[in-house]
Structure formats: structure tokens, C-alpha cells
Amino acid sequence: LVVFKIESVKLFDDMVNDINDSSVSTLMRAFIPGTASEEVRDGGEEEPRSEGNYTETKQEFDERGELVDVNEAQAQAGAPDQLPQQPLVKDKMPGRNDPCPCGSGKKFKNCHGKGIV
């Protein structure tokens, strides 16, 4: 019995080492897009970007199927600035003996709150 335990521990350790080796080799060979180049990491010179040349436009289709620039359409319509978003208010969870909010007439603990409460 002791021999089987020792052998199983050895096999388990071999399996863990194989998994570690394969996962590390896969990660080392993987290409991750968008990583910084060696020049940037070393502090080399980077070309200056002129962000002023680009404008962001959002385009959608109108009712007739024609492409419309949304930013221009809002400016023409005189749309007011967007109101600040209100935070979501989470409803208070009903008590165990309260009626279930689904409207079944059962107590919450016997209906939708069965696994929760």
C-alpha cells in the first residue's frame, strides 16, 4: 500500500510539472497585440502624435437608410446637453414573510426566495 502511495505522489508531481512546463511555454510563445515596443520600454524617442488632426464622429442610418453623422444631426436639432446619469437605486430585498414581488400571493421564502433566504 505504501508503494502505491509513493508511486501515485511521483506521478502526480510529474503531471503538475508537465502542466507547468506546457502552460509556461504556451504563454512565452503567445503574441499579445498592443504591447509597447522595445524602444518605448527603453525610453527611446517616440514620434509625437498630433491628436488634433482627428475628430471622432458617430454615424448611423436614418429612416430612409441614408448615412447620417450623429454629431451634426444633434447640433442641427439643437439638442440640449445630455443630463448627468442618475445612480441606480437598488430595491430593498423583501423579508422572508413578505409577499413575493412576482404577484403569486405566496410568501417570498416559498416562492422566488426559496434558495436565497
C-alpha positions as a Markdown table, in Angstrom:
| # | Residue | x | y | z |
|---|---|---|---|---|
| 1 | Leu | 0.0 | 0.0 | 0.0 |
| 2 | Val | 2.9 | 2.4 | 0.8 |
| 3 | Val | 4.5 | 1.6 | -2.6 |
| 4 | Phe | 1.3 | 2.7 | -4.3 |
| 5 | Lys | 1.1 | 5.9 | -2.4 |
| 6 | Ile | 4.7 | 6.8 | -3.2 |
| 7 | Glu | 4.2 | 5.9 | -6.9 |
| 8 | Ser | 1.0 | 8.0 | -7.1 |
| 9 | Val | 2.7 | 11.0 | -5.5 |
| 10 | Lys | 5.5 | 10.7 | -8.0 |
| 11 | Leu | 3.0 | 10.5 | -10.9 |
| 12 | Phe | 1.1 | 13.5 | -9.6 |
| 13 | Asp | 4.2 | 15.6 | -9.2 |
| 14 | Asp | 5.2 | 14.7 | -12.8 |
| 15 | Met | 1.8 | 15.7 | -14.0 |
| 16 | Val | 2.0 | 19.0 | -12.2 |
| 17 | Asn | 5.4 | 19.7 | -13.7 |
| 18 | Asp | 4.2 | 18.8 | -17.2 |
| 19 | Ile | 1.3 | 21.2 | -16.8 |
| 20 | Asn | 3.5 | 24.0 | -15.6 |
| 21 | Asp | 6.0 | 23.5 | -18.4 |
| 22 | Ser | 3.3 | 23.4 | -21.1 |
| 23 | Ser | 1.5 | 26.4 | -19.8 |
| 24 | Val | 4.7 | 28.5 | -19.4 |
| 25 | Ser | 5.8 | 27.5 | -22.9 |
| 26 | Thr | 2.4 | 28.5 | -24.4 |
| 27 | Leu | 2.5 | 31.8 | -22.6 |
| 28 | Met | 6.0 | 32.6 | -23.7 |
| 29 | Arg | 5.1 | 31.8 | -27.4 |
| 30 | Ala | 1.9 | 33.8 | -27.3 |
| 31 | Phe | 1.7 | 37.2 | -29.1 |
| 32 | Ile | -0.1 | 39.9 | -27.2 |
| 33 | Pro | -1.2 | 42.7 | -29.5 |
| 34 | Gly | -0.9 | 46.2 | -28.3 |
| 35 | Thr | 2.2 | 45.8 | -26.2 |
| 36 | Ala | 4.8 | 48.5 | -26.2 |
| 37 | Ser | 7.8 | 48.2 | -28.5 |
| 38 | Glu | 11.3 | 47.8 | -27.1 |
| 39 | Glu | 12.1 | 51.5 | -28.0 |
| 40 | Val | 9.3 | 52.7 | -25.7 |
| 41 | Arg | 10.4 | 50.4 | -22.9 |
| 42 | Asp | 14.0 | 51.6 | -23.2 |
| 43 | Gly | 13.0 | 55.2 | -23.2 |
| 44 | Gly | 13.8 | 55.8 | -26.9 |
| 45 | Glu | 12.3 | 58.6 | -28.9 |
| 46 | Glu | 8.7 | 58.2 | -29.9 |
| 47 | Glu | 7.1 | 60.0 | -32.8 |
| 48 | Pro | 4.8 | 62.8 | -31.5 |
| 49 | Arg | 1.2 | 62.2 | -32.2 |
| 50 | Ser | -0.9 | 65.0 | -33.5 |
| 51 | Glu | -4.3 | 64.3 | -31.9 |
| 52 | Gly | -5.8 | 67.5 | -33.2 |
| 53 | Asn | -6.0 | 66.2 | -36.7 |
| 54 | Tyr | -8.5 | 63.5 | -35.9 |
| 55 | Thr | -12.1 | 64.1 | -35.0 |
| 56 | Glu | -14.4 | 61.4 | -33.6 |
| 57 | Thr | -17.7 | 61.0 | -35.5 |
| 58 | Lys | -20.5 | 58.7 | -34.9 |
| 59 | Gln | -22.6 | 57.7 | -37.9 |
| 60 | Glu | -25.9 | 56.0 | -38.0 |
| 61 | Phe | -28.6 | 55.3 | -40.6 |
| 62 | Asp | -31.7 | 57.4 | -40.7 |
| 63 | Glu | -35.3 | 56.3 | -41.5 |
| 64 | Arg | -34.6 | 56.4 | -45.3 |
| 65 | Gly | -31.5 | 54.3 | -44.9 |
| 66 | Glu | -29.1 | 57.1 | -45.6 |
| 67 | Leu | -25.9 | 57.5 | -43.6 |
| 68 | Val | -26.1 | 60.4 | -41.1 |
| 69 | Asp | -23.5 | 61.9 | -38.9 |
| 70 | Val | -25.0 | 61.9 | -35.4 |
| 71 | Asn | -22.9 | 64.7 | -34.1 |
| 72 | Glu | -24.0 | 67.0 | -36.9 |
| 73 | Ala | -27.7 | 65.9 | -36.5 |
| 74 | Gln | -27.7 | 66.7 | -32.8 |
| 75 | Ala | -26.1 | 70.1 | -33.5 |
| 76 | Gln | -28.7 | 70.9 | -36.1 |
| 77 | Ala | -31.6 | 69.8 | -33.9 |
| 78 | Gly | -30.3 | 72.0 | -31.1 |
| 79 | Ala | -30.3 | 69.0 | -28.7 |
| 80 | Pro | -29.6 | 70.0 | -25.2 |
| 81 | Asp | -26.6 | 68.7 | -23.4 |
| 82 | Gln | -27.0 | 65.2 | -22.0 |
| 83 | Leu | -28.3 | 65.2 | -18.5 |
| 84 | Pro | -26.0 | 63.6 | -15.9 |
| 85 | Gln | -26.8 | 60.0 | -15.3 |
| 86 | Gln | -28.6 | 59.2 | -12.1 |
| 87 | Pro | -27.2 | 56.4 | -10.0 |
| 88 | Leu | -29.2 | 53.2 | -9.9 |
| 89 | Val | -31.1 | 52.7 | -6.7 |
| 90 | Lys | -31.2 | 49.0 | -5.7 |
| 91 | Asp | -34.5 | 47.9 | -4.4 |
| 92 | Lys | -34.6 | 46.6 | -0.8 |
| 93 | Met | -34.9 | 42.8 | -0.7 |
| 94 | Pro | -38.2 | 41.6 | 0.7 |
| 95 | Gly | -38.3 | 39.9 | 4.0 |
| 96 | Arg | -38.8 | 36.2 | 4.4 |
| 97 | Asn | -42.5 | 36.5 | 5.3 |
| 98 | Asp | -43.3 | 39.4 | 2.9 |
| 99 | Pro | -45.4 | 38.6 | -0.1 |
| 100 | Cys | -43.4 | 37.7 | -3.2 |
| 101 | Pro | -42.9 | 40.7 | -5.6 |
| 102 | Cys | -43.9 | 38.4 | -8.5 |
| 103 | Gly | -47.5 | 38.7 | -7.5 |
| 104 | Ser | -48.1 | 35.0 | -6.9 |
| 105 | Gly | -49.5 | 35.6 | -3.4 |
| 106 | Lys | -47.0 | 33.2 | -1.8 |
| 107 | Lys | -44.6 | 34.2 | 0.8 |
| 108 | Phe | -41.2 | 35.2 | -0.5 |
| 109 | Lys | -39.4 | 32.4 | 1.3 |
| 110 | Asn | -41.7 | 29.8 | -0.5 |
| 111 | Cys | -41.5 | 31.4 | -4.0 |
| 112 | His | -38.5 | 33.3 | -5.5 |
| 113 | Gly | -36.6 | 33.5 | -2.3 |
| 114 | Lys | -36.5 | 29.7 | -1.8 |
| 115 | Gly | -32.8 | 29.3 | -2.4 |
| 116 | Ile | -31.7 | 32.7 | -1.2 |
| 117 | Val | -33.2 | 33.0 | 2.3 |
